[in-house]
CSV table of C-alpha atoms and ligand atoms in Angstrom, one decimal:
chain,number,residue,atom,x,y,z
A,959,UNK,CA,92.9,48.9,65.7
A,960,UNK,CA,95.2,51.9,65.0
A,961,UNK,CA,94.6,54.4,67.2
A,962,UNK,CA,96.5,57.8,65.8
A,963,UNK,CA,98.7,59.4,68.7
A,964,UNK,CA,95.5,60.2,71.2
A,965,UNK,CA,97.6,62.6,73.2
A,966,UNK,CA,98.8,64.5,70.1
A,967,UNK,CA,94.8,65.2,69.9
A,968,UNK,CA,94.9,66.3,73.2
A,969,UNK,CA,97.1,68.6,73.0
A,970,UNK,CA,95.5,69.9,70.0
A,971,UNK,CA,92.3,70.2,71.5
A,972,UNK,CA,94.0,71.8,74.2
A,973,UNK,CA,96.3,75.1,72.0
A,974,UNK,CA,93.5,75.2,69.5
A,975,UNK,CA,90.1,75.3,70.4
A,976,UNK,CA,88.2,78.1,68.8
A,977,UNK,CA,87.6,81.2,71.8
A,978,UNK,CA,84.0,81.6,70.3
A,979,UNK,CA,80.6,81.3,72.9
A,980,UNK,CA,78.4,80.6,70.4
A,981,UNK,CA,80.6,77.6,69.1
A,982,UNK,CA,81.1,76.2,72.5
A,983,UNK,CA,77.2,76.3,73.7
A,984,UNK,CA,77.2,74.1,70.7
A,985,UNK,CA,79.9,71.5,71.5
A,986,UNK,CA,78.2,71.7,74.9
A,987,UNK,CA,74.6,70.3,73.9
A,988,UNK,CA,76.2,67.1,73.0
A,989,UNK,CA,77.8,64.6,76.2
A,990,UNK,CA,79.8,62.5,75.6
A,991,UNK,CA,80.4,61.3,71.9
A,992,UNK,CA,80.0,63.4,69.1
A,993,UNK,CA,80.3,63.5,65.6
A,994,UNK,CA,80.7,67.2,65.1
A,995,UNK,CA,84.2,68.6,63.9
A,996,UNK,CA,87.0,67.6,66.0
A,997,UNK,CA,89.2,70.6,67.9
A,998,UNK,CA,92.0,70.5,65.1
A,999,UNK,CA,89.4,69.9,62.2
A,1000,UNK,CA,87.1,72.8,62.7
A,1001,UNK,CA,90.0,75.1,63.2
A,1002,UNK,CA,91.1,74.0,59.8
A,1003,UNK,CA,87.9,74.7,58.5
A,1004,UNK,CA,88.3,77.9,59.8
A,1005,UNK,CA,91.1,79.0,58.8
A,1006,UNK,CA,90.3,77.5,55.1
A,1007,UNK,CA,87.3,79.0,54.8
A,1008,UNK,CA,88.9,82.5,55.8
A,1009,UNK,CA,91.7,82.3,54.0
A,1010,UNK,CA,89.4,81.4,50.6
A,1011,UNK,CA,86.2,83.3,51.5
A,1012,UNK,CA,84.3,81.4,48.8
A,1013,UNK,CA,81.1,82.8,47.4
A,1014,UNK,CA,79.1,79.9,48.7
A,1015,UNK,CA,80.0,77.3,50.6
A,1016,UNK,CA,77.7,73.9,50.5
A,1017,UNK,CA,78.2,71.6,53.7
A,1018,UNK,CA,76.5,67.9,53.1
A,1019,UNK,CA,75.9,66.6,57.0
A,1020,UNK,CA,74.7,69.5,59.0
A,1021,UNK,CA,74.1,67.5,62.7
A,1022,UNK,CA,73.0,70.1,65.0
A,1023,UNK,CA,74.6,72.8,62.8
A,1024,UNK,CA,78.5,73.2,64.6
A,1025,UNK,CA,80.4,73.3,61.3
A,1026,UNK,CA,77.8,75.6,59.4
A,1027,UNK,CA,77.7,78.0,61.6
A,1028,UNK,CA,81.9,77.8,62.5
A,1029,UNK,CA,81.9,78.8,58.6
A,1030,UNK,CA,79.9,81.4,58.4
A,1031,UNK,CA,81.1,82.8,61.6
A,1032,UNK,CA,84.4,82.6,59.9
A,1033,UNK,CA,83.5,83.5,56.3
A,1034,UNK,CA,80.7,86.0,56.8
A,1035,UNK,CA,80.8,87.2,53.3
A,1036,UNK,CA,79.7,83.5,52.4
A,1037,UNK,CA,76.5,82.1,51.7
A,1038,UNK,CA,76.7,78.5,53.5
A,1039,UNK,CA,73.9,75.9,52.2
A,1040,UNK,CA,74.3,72.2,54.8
A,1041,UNK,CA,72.4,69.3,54.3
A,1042,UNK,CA,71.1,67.2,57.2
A,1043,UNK,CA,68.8,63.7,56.6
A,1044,UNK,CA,67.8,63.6,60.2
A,1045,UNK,CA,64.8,65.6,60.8
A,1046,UNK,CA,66.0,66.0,64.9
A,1047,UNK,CA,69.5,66.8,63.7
A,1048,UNK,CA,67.6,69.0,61.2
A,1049,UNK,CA,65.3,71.2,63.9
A,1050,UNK,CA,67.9,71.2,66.5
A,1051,UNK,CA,70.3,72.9,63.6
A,1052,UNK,CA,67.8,75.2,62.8
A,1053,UNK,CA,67.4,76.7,66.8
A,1054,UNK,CA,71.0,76.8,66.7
A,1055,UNK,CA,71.6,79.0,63.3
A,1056,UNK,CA,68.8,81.1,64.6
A,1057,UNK,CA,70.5,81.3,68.0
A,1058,UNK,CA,73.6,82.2,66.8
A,1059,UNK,CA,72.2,85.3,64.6
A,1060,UNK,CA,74.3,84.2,61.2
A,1061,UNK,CA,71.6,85.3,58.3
A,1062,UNK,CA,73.8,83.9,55.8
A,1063,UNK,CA,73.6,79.8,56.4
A,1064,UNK,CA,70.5,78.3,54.3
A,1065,UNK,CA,69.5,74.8,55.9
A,1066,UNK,CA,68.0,72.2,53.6
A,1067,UNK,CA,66.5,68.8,55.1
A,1068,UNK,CA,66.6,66.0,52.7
A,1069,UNK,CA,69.1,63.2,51.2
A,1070,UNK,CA,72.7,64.9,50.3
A,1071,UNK,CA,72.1,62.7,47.2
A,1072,UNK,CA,68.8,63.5,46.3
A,1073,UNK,CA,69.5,67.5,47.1
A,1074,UNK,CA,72.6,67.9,45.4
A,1075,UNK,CA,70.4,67.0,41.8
A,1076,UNK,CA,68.4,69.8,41.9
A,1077,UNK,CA,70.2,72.0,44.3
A,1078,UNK,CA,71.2,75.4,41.7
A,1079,UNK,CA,74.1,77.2,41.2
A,1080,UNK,CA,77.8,76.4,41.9
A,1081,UNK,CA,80.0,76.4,44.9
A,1082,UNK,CA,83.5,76.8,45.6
A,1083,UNK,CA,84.0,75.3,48.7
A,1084,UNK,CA,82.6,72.2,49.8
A,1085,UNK,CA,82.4,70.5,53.3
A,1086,UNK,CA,81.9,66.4,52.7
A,1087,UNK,CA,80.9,65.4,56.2
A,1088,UNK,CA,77.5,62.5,55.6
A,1089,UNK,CA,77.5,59.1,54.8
A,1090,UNK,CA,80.6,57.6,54.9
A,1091,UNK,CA,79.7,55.3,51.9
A,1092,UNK,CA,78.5,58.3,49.4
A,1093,UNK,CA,81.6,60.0,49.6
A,1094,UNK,CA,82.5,59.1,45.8
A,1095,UNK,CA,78.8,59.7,44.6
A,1096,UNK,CA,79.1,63.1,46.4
A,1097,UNK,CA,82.4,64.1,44.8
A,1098,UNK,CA,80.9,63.8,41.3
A,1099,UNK,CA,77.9,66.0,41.7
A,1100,UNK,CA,80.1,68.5,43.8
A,1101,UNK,CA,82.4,68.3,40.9
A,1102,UNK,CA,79.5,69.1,38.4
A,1103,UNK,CA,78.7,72.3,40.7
A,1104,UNK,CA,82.4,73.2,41.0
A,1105,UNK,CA,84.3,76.3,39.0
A,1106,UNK,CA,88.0,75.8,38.7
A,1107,UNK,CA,90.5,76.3,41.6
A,1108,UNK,CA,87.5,74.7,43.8
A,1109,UNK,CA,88.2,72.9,47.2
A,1110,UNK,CA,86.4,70.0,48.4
A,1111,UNK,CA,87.3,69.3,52.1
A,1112,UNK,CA,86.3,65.5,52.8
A,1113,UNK,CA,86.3,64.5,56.8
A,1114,UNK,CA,86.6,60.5,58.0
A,1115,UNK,CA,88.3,59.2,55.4
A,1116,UNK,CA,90.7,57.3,57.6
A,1117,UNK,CA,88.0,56.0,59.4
A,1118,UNK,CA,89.2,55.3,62.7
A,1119,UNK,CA,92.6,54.2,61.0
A,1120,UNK,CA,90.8,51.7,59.2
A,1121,UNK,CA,91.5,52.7,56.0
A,1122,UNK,CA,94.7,52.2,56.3
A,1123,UNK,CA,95.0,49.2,57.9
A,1124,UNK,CA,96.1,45.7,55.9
A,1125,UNK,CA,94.9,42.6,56.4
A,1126,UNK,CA,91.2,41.8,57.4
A,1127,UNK,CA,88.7,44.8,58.0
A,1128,UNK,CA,85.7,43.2,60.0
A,1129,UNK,CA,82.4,42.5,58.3
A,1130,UNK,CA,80.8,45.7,59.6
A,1131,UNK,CA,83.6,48.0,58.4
A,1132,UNK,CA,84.1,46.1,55.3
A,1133,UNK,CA,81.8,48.3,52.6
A,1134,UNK,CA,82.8,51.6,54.5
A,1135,UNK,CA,86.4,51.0,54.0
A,1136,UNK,CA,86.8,49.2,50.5
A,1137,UNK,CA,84.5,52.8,49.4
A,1138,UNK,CA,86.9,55.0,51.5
A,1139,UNK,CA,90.1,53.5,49.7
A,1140,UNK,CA,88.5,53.4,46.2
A,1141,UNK,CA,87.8,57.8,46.8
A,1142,UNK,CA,91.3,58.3,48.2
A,1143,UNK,CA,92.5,56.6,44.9
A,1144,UNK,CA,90.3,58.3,42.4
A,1145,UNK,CA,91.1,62.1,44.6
A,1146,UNK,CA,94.8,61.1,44.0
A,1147,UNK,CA,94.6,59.5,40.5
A,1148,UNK,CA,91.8,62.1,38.4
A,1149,UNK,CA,94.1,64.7,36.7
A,1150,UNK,CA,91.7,66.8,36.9
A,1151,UNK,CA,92.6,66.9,40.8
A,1152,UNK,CA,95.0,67.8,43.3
A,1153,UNK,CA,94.7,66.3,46.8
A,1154,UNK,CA,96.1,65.5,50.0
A,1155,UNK,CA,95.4,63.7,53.0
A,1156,UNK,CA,95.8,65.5,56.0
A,1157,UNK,CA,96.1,62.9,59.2
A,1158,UNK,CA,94.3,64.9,61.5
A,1159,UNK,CA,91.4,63.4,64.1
A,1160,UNK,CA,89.7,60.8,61.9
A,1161,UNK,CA,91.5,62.0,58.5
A,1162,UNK,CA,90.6,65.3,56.4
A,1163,UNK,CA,90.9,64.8,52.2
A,1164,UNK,CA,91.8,68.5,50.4
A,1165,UNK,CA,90.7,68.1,47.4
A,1166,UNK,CA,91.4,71.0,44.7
A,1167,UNK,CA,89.7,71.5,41.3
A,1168,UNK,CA,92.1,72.5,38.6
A,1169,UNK,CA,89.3,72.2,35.9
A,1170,UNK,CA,88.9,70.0,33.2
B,607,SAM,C1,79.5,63.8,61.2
B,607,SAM,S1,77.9,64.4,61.3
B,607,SAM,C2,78.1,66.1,60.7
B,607,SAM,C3,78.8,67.0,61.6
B,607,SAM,C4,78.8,68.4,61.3
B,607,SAM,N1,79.3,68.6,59.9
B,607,SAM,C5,79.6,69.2,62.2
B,607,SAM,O1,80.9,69.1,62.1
B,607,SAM,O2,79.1,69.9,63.1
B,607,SAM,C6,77.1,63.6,59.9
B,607,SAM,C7,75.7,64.1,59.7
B,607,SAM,O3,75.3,63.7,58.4
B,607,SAM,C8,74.0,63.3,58.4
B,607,SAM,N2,73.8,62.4,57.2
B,607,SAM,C9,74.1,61.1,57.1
B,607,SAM,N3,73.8,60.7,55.8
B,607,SAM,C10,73.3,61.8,55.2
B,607,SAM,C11,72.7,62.0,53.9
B,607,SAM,N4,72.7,60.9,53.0
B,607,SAM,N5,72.3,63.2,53.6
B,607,SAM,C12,72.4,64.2,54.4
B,607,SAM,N6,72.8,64.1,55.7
B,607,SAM,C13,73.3,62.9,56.1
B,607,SAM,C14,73.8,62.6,59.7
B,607,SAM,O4,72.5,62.6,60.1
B,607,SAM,C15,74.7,63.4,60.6
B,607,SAM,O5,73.9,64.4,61.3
């Protein structure tokens, strides 16, 4: 499998790790692997999220609440709404947004599917970070809830390098990556988007909504 340059992550990890206690308590609570944002990515969330200060921010995959809470650390003038399936996930988010004192991050448990239908208002940032084989289901009802000049931020989509791999993809893989290539080409070919893929940890998406 194509692994991307590991050391280039290292060195990443190492120049850019965000100098914030209540972010690394986080990192901390999981040993070994974890699927919260990468050193590299949630700087880039950072700085994005900064940079845009959306009005609300709407994060589908919440896990123990790292990214939520990196965005409205960063982006306190946001209201951020994350959506997390797994009812541990779920509670163990909630003690950490209550831990880390941000009053403006609203939790939902529940299906990113099922919440996004009746889920109200619209945002202008989005954080795609669930189920790997959603992503294009996601991307239309975030579009729906999207005012022009929107950004969608999409994380995995390489997939371990999958993605862009040719030849065979092994069984297990197979439905994750054939769904992963068949976003990447509607991001790059709907006019009403502008996209890029950014090759950074497992592969970021930046999707912007120029409106219909
Ligand atoms: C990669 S983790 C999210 C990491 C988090 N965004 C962070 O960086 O700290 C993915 C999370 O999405 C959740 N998830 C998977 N499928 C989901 C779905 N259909 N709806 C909501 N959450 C889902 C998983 O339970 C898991 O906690």
């Amino acid at each position: 499998m194509f692994v991307p340059d590991e050391y280039v992550f290292d060195y990443i990890n190492k120049v850019s790790s965000l100098d914030d206690d209540k972010l690394k308590k986080i990192r901390e609570q999981v040993i070994g692997y974890s699927p919260m944002a990468r050193a590299g990515v949630d700087r880039f969330l950072a700085f994005m999220v900064s940079l845009l200060r959306p009005g609300r921010i709407l994060e589908l995959g919440t896990f123990i609440g790292y990214s939520a809470i990196l965005m409205a650390t960063y982006s306190p003038h946001s209201e951020v709404v994350s959506v997390e399936i797994n009812s541990e996930n779920y509670i163990r988010a909630k003690e950490n947004v209550k831990d880390s004192g941000c009053n403006n991050i609203r939790l939902i448990y529940g299906d990113a599917l099922d919440v996004l239908r009746y889920l109200d208002g619209s945002f202008s940032f989005v954080f795609i970070d669930a189920s790997k084989g959603h992503y294009n289901e996601y991307l239309d009802i975030c579009l729906d809830k999207m005012p022009e000049g929107g950004v969608i931020i999409a994380d995995n989509v390489l997939f371990g390098g999958r993605v862009a791999m040719s030849g065979p993809i092994p069984h297990k893989h197979r439905t994750i990556v054939k769904r992963m290539r068949e976003f990447i080409e509607r991001i790059m070919d709907d006019d009403r988007l502008f996209s890029c893929i950014l090759p950074l940890a497992d592969g970021l998406a930046v999707i912007r909504y120029k409106g219909d």
